[in-house]
Short mmCIF file of C-alpha atoms in Angstrom, two decimals:
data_model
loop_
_atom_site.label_atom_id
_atom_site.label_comp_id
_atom_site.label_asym_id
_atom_site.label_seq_id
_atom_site.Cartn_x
_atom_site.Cartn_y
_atom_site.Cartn_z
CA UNK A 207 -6.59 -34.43 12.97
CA UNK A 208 -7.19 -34.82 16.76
CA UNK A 209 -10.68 -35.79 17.96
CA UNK A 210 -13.06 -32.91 18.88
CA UNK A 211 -16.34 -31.81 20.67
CA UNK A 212 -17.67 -28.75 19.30
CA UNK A 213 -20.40 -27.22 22.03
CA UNK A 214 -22.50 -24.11 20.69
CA UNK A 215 -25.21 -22.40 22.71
CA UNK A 216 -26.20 -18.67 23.72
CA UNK A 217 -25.15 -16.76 26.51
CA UNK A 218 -25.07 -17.75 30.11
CA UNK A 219 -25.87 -21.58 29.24
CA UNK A 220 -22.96 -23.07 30.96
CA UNK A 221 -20.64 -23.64 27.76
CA UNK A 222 -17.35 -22.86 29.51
CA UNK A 223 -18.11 -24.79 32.63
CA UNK A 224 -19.37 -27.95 31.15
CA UNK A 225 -17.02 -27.90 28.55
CA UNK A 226 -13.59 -27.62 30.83
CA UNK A 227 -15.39 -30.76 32.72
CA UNK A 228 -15.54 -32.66 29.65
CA UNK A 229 -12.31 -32.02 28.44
CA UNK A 230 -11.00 -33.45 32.18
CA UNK A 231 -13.33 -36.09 31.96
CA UNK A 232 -11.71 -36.89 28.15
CA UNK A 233 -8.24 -35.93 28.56
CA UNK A 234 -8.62 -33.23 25.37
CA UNK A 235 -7.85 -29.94 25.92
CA UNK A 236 -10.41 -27.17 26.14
CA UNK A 237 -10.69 -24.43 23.58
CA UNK A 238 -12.49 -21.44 24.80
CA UNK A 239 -12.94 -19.74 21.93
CA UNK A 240 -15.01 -16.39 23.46
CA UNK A 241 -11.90 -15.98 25.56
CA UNK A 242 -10.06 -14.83 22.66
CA UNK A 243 -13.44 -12.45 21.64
CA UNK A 244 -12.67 -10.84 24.93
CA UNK A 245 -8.88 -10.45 24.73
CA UNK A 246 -9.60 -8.95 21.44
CA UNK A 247 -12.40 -6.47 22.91
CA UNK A 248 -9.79 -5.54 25.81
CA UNK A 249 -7.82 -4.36 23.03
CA UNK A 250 -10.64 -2.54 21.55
CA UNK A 251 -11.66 -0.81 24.98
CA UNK A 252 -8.38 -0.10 26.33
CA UNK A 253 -7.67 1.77 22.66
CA UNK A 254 -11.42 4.07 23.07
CA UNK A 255 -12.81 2.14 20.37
CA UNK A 256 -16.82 2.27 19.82
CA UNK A 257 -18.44 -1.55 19.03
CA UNK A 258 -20.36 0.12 16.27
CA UNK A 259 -17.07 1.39 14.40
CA UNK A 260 -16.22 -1.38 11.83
CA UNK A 261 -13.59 0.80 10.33
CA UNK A 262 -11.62 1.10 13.53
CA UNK A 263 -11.78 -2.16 14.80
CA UNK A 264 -10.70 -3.88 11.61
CA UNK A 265 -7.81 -2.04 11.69
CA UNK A 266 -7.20 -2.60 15.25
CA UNK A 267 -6.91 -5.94 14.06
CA UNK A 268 -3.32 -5.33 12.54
CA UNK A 269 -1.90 -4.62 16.04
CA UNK A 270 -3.77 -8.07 17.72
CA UNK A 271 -1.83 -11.08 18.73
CA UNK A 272 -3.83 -13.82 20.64
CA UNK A 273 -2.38 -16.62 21.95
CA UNK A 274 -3.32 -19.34 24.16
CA UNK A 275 -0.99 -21.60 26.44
CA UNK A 276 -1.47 -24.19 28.83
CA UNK A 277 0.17 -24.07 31.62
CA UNK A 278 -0.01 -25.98 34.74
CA UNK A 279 -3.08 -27.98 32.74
CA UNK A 280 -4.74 -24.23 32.77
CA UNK A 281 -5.71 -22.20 29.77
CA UNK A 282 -4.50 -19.05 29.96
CA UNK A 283 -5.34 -16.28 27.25
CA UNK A 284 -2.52 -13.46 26.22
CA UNK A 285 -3.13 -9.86 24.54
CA UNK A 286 0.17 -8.82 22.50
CA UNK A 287 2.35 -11.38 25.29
CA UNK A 288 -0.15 -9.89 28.46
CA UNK A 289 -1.90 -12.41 30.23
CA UNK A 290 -5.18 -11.10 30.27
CA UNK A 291 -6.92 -14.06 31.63
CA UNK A 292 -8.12 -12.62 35.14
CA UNK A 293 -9.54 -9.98 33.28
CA UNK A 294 -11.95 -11.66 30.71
CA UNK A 295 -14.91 -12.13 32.31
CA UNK A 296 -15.98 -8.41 33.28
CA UNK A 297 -19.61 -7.50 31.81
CA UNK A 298 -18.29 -4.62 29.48
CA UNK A 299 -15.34 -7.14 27.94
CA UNK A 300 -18.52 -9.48 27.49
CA UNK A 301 -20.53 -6.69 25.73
CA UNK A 302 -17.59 -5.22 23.75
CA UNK A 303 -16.72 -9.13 22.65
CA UNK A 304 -20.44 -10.01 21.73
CA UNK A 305 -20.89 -6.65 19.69
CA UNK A 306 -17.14 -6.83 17.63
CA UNK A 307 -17.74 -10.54 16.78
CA UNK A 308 -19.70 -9.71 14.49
CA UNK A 309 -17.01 -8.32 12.34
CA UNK A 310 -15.38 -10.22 9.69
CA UNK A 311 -12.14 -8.88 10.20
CA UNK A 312 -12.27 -10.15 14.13
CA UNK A 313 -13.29 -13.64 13.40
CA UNK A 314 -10.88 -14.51 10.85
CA UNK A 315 -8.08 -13.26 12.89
CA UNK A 316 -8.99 -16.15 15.33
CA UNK A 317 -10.28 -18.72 12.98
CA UNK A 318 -7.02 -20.15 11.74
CA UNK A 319 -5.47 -20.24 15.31
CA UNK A 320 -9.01 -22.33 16.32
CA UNK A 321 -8.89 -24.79 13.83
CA UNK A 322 -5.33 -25.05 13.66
CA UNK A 323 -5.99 -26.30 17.58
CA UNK A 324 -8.05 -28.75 16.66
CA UNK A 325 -5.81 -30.45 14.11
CA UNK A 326 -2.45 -30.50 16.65
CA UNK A 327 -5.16 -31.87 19.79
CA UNK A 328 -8.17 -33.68 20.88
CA UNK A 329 -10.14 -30.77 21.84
CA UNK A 330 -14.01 -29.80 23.21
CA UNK A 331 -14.54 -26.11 21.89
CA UNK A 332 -17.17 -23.82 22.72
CA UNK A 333 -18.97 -21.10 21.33
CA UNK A 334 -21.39 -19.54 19.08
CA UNK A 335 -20.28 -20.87 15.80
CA UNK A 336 -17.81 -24.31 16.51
CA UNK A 337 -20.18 -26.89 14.69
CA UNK A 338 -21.59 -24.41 11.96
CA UNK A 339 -18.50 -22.70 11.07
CA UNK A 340 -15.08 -23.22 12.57
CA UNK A 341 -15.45 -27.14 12.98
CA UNK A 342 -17.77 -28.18 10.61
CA UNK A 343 -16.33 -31.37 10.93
CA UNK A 344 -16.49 -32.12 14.51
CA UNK A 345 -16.72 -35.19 15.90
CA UNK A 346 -19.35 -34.99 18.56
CA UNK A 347 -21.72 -31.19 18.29
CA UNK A 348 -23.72 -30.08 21.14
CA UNK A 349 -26.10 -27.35 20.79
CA UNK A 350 -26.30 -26.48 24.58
CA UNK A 351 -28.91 -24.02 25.62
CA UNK A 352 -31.22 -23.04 28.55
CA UNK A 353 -34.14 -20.10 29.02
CA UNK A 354 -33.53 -16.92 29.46
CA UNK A 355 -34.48 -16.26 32.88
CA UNK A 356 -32.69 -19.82 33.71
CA UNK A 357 -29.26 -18.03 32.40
CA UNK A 358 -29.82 -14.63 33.71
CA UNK A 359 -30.61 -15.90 37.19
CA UNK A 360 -27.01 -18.54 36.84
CA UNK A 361 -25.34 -15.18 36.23
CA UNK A 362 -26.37 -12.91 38.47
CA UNK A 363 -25.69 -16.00 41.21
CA UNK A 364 -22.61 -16.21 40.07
CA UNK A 365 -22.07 -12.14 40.22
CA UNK A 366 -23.32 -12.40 43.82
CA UNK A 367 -20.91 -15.21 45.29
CA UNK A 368 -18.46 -12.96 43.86
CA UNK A 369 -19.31 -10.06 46.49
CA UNK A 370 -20.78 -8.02 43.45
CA UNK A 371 -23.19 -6.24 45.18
CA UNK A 372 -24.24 -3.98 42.19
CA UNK A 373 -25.44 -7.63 40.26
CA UNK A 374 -28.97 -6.81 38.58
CA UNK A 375 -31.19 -9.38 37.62
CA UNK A 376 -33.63 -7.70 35.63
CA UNK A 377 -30.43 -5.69 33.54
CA UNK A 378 -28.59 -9.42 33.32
CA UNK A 379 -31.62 -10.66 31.68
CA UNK A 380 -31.96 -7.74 29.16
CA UNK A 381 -28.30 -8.00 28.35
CA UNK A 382 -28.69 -11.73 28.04
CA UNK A 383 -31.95 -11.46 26.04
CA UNK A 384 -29.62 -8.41 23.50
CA UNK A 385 -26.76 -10.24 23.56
CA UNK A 386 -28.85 -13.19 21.73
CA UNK A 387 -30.62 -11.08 19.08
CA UNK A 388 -27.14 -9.81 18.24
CA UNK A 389 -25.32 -13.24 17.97
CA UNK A 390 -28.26 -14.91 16.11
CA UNK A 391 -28.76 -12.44 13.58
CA UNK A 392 -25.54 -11.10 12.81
CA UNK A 393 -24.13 -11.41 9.32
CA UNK A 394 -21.22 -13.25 9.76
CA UNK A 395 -21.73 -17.29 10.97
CA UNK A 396 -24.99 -16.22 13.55
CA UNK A 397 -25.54 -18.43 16.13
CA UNK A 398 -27.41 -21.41 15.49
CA UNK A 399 -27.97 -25.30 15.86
CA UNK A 400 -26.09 -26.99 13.41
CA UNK A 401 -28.15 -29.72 11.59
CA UNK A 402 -26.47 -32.68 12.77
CA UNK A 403 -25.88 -31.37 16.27
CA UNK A 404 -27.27 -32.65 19.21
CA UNK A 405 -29.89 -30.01 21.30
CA UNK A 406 -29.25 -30.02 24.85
CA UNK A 407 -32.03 -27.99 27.04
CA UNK A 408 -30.03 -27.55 30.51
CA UNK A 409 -33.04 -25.60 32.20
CA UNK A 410 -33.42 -27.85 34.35
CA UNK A 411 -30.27 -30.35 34.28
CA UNK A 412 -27.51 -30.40 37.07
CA UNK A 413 -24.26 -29.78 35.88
CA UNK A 414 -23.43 -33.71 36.55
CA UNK A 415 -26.43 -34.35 34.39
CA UNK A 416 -25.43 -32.10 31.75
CA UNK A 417 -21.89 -33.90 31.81
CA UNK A 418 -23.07 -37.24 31.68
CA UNK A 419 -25.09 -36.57 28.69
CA UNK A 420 -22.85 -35.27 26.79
CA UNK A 421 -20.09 -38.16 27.24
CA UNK A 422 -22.33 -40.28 26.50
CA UNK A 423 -22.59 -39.04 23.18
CA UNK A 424 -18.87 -38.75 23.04
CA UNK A 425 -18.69 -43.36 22.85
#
C-alpha cells in the first residue's frame, strides 16, 4: 500500500491545481479522479444521452474503458484507447460529469481502478468523495474549499485568459452554486468533510500558501 493524500472539496476550489503541485513537491503521482467523470460523460454526450436517464447511462457503462497513463511525468486520460485529455475541461463535460456521478453504476466502474492506484503508488487524489469513500484510509485528508463567489470569480478568470469571451460570471456562479447542491446531496457517497480530515478555507490563501499547508500536514 503506497502512501496517499486524499483532497476533497466542491467545485472550482483549486483541487486539481494544488494537488498536481503536491504530488511534484512529494514525488507521488497525482490521481485526478473527476478526469475520469468527464471521460465517462464524453461518452455519454457524444452517444445523445440525457444526465437524468439512469437507465441509459448504466448501460452505457458496458461499452466504457478508462484508463490513465503517465507519460512524459503527465497524466493523460483515455476513452475506449482515445486520449481525451484536451477535451475534459469544457463546461458541458463538467455538467454532464457532475450530474452522471451520481449514478451507482458510474462510480463503481471507476472505483476499483482508483483504489487499485493507490495500492501500486504513493498518490495525492482529488475529488468529491477520496477520504469518505474511495480512500477511507488515506494517509493525510484535506477537505479543501473556498466561497462561492471566490470559485466562480477563479473560473471565469481562468475562462477569460483563455480568450473565452462568452465567460459569464453571474451563470459560473449559478452553475457552481447547482453543481454543489447536486454533489452534496446526491445518494451515492455526497460530498462532504470526512471526520478526521483536515478543513482548508482557501478564500483567501495564495496557491503557495495553500501548498505549504498542506505539506506540512503531509510530515
Amino acid at each position: 500500500m503506497g502512501y496517499s493524500i486524499a483532497i476533497d472539496g466542491p467545485a472550482g476550489a483549486g483541487k486539481s491545481t494544488i494537488a498536481k503541485l503536491i504530488a511534484k513537491e512529494r514525488g507521488c503521482i497525482y490521481v485526478d479522479t473527476g478526469a475520469m467523470y468527464r471521460a465517462m460523460a464524453i461518452y455519454f454526450l457524444r452517444q445523445g444521452i440525457a444526465a437524468e436517464d439512469e437507465v441509459a447511462i448504466t448501460e452505457a457503462c458496458k461499452d466504457i474503458e478508462v484508463v490513465i497513463k503517465y507519460e512524459g511525468n503527465v497524466q493523460n486520460v483515455y476513452l475506449n484507447s482515445e486520449n481525451v485529455t484536451s477535451i475534459l475541461r469544457t463546461e458541458e463535460v463538467g455538467k454532464m460529469a457532475s450530474a452522471s456521478s451520481v449514478y451507482g453504476a458510474v462510480r463503481a466502474k471507476l472505483l476499483d481502478l482508483q483504489r487499485k492506484l493507490a495500492e501500486d503508488y504513493d498518490v495525492v487524489m482529488d475529488g468529491r468523495d477520496i477520504g469518505t469513500h474511495v480512500l477511507p484510509n488515506a494517509d493525510v485528508k484535506i477537505y479543501m474549499t473556498a466561497s462561492v463567489e471566490e470559485r466562480a470569480n477563479r473560473r471565469y478568470k481562468e475562462l477569460v485568459e483563455k480568450g473565452d469571451t462568452s465567460a459569464d460570471y453571474e451563470k459560473i456562479k449559478a452553475d457552481i452554486a447547482e453543481r454543489d447542491y447536486r454533489d452534496m446531496n446526491r445518494e451515492i457517497a455526497p460530498l462532504k468533510q470526512a471526520e478526521d480530515a483536515i478543513l482548508l478555507d482557501t478564500s483567501d490563501m495564495s496557491i503557495e500558501e495553500v501548498v505549504n499547508a498542506i505539506i506540512a500536514y503531509c510530515r
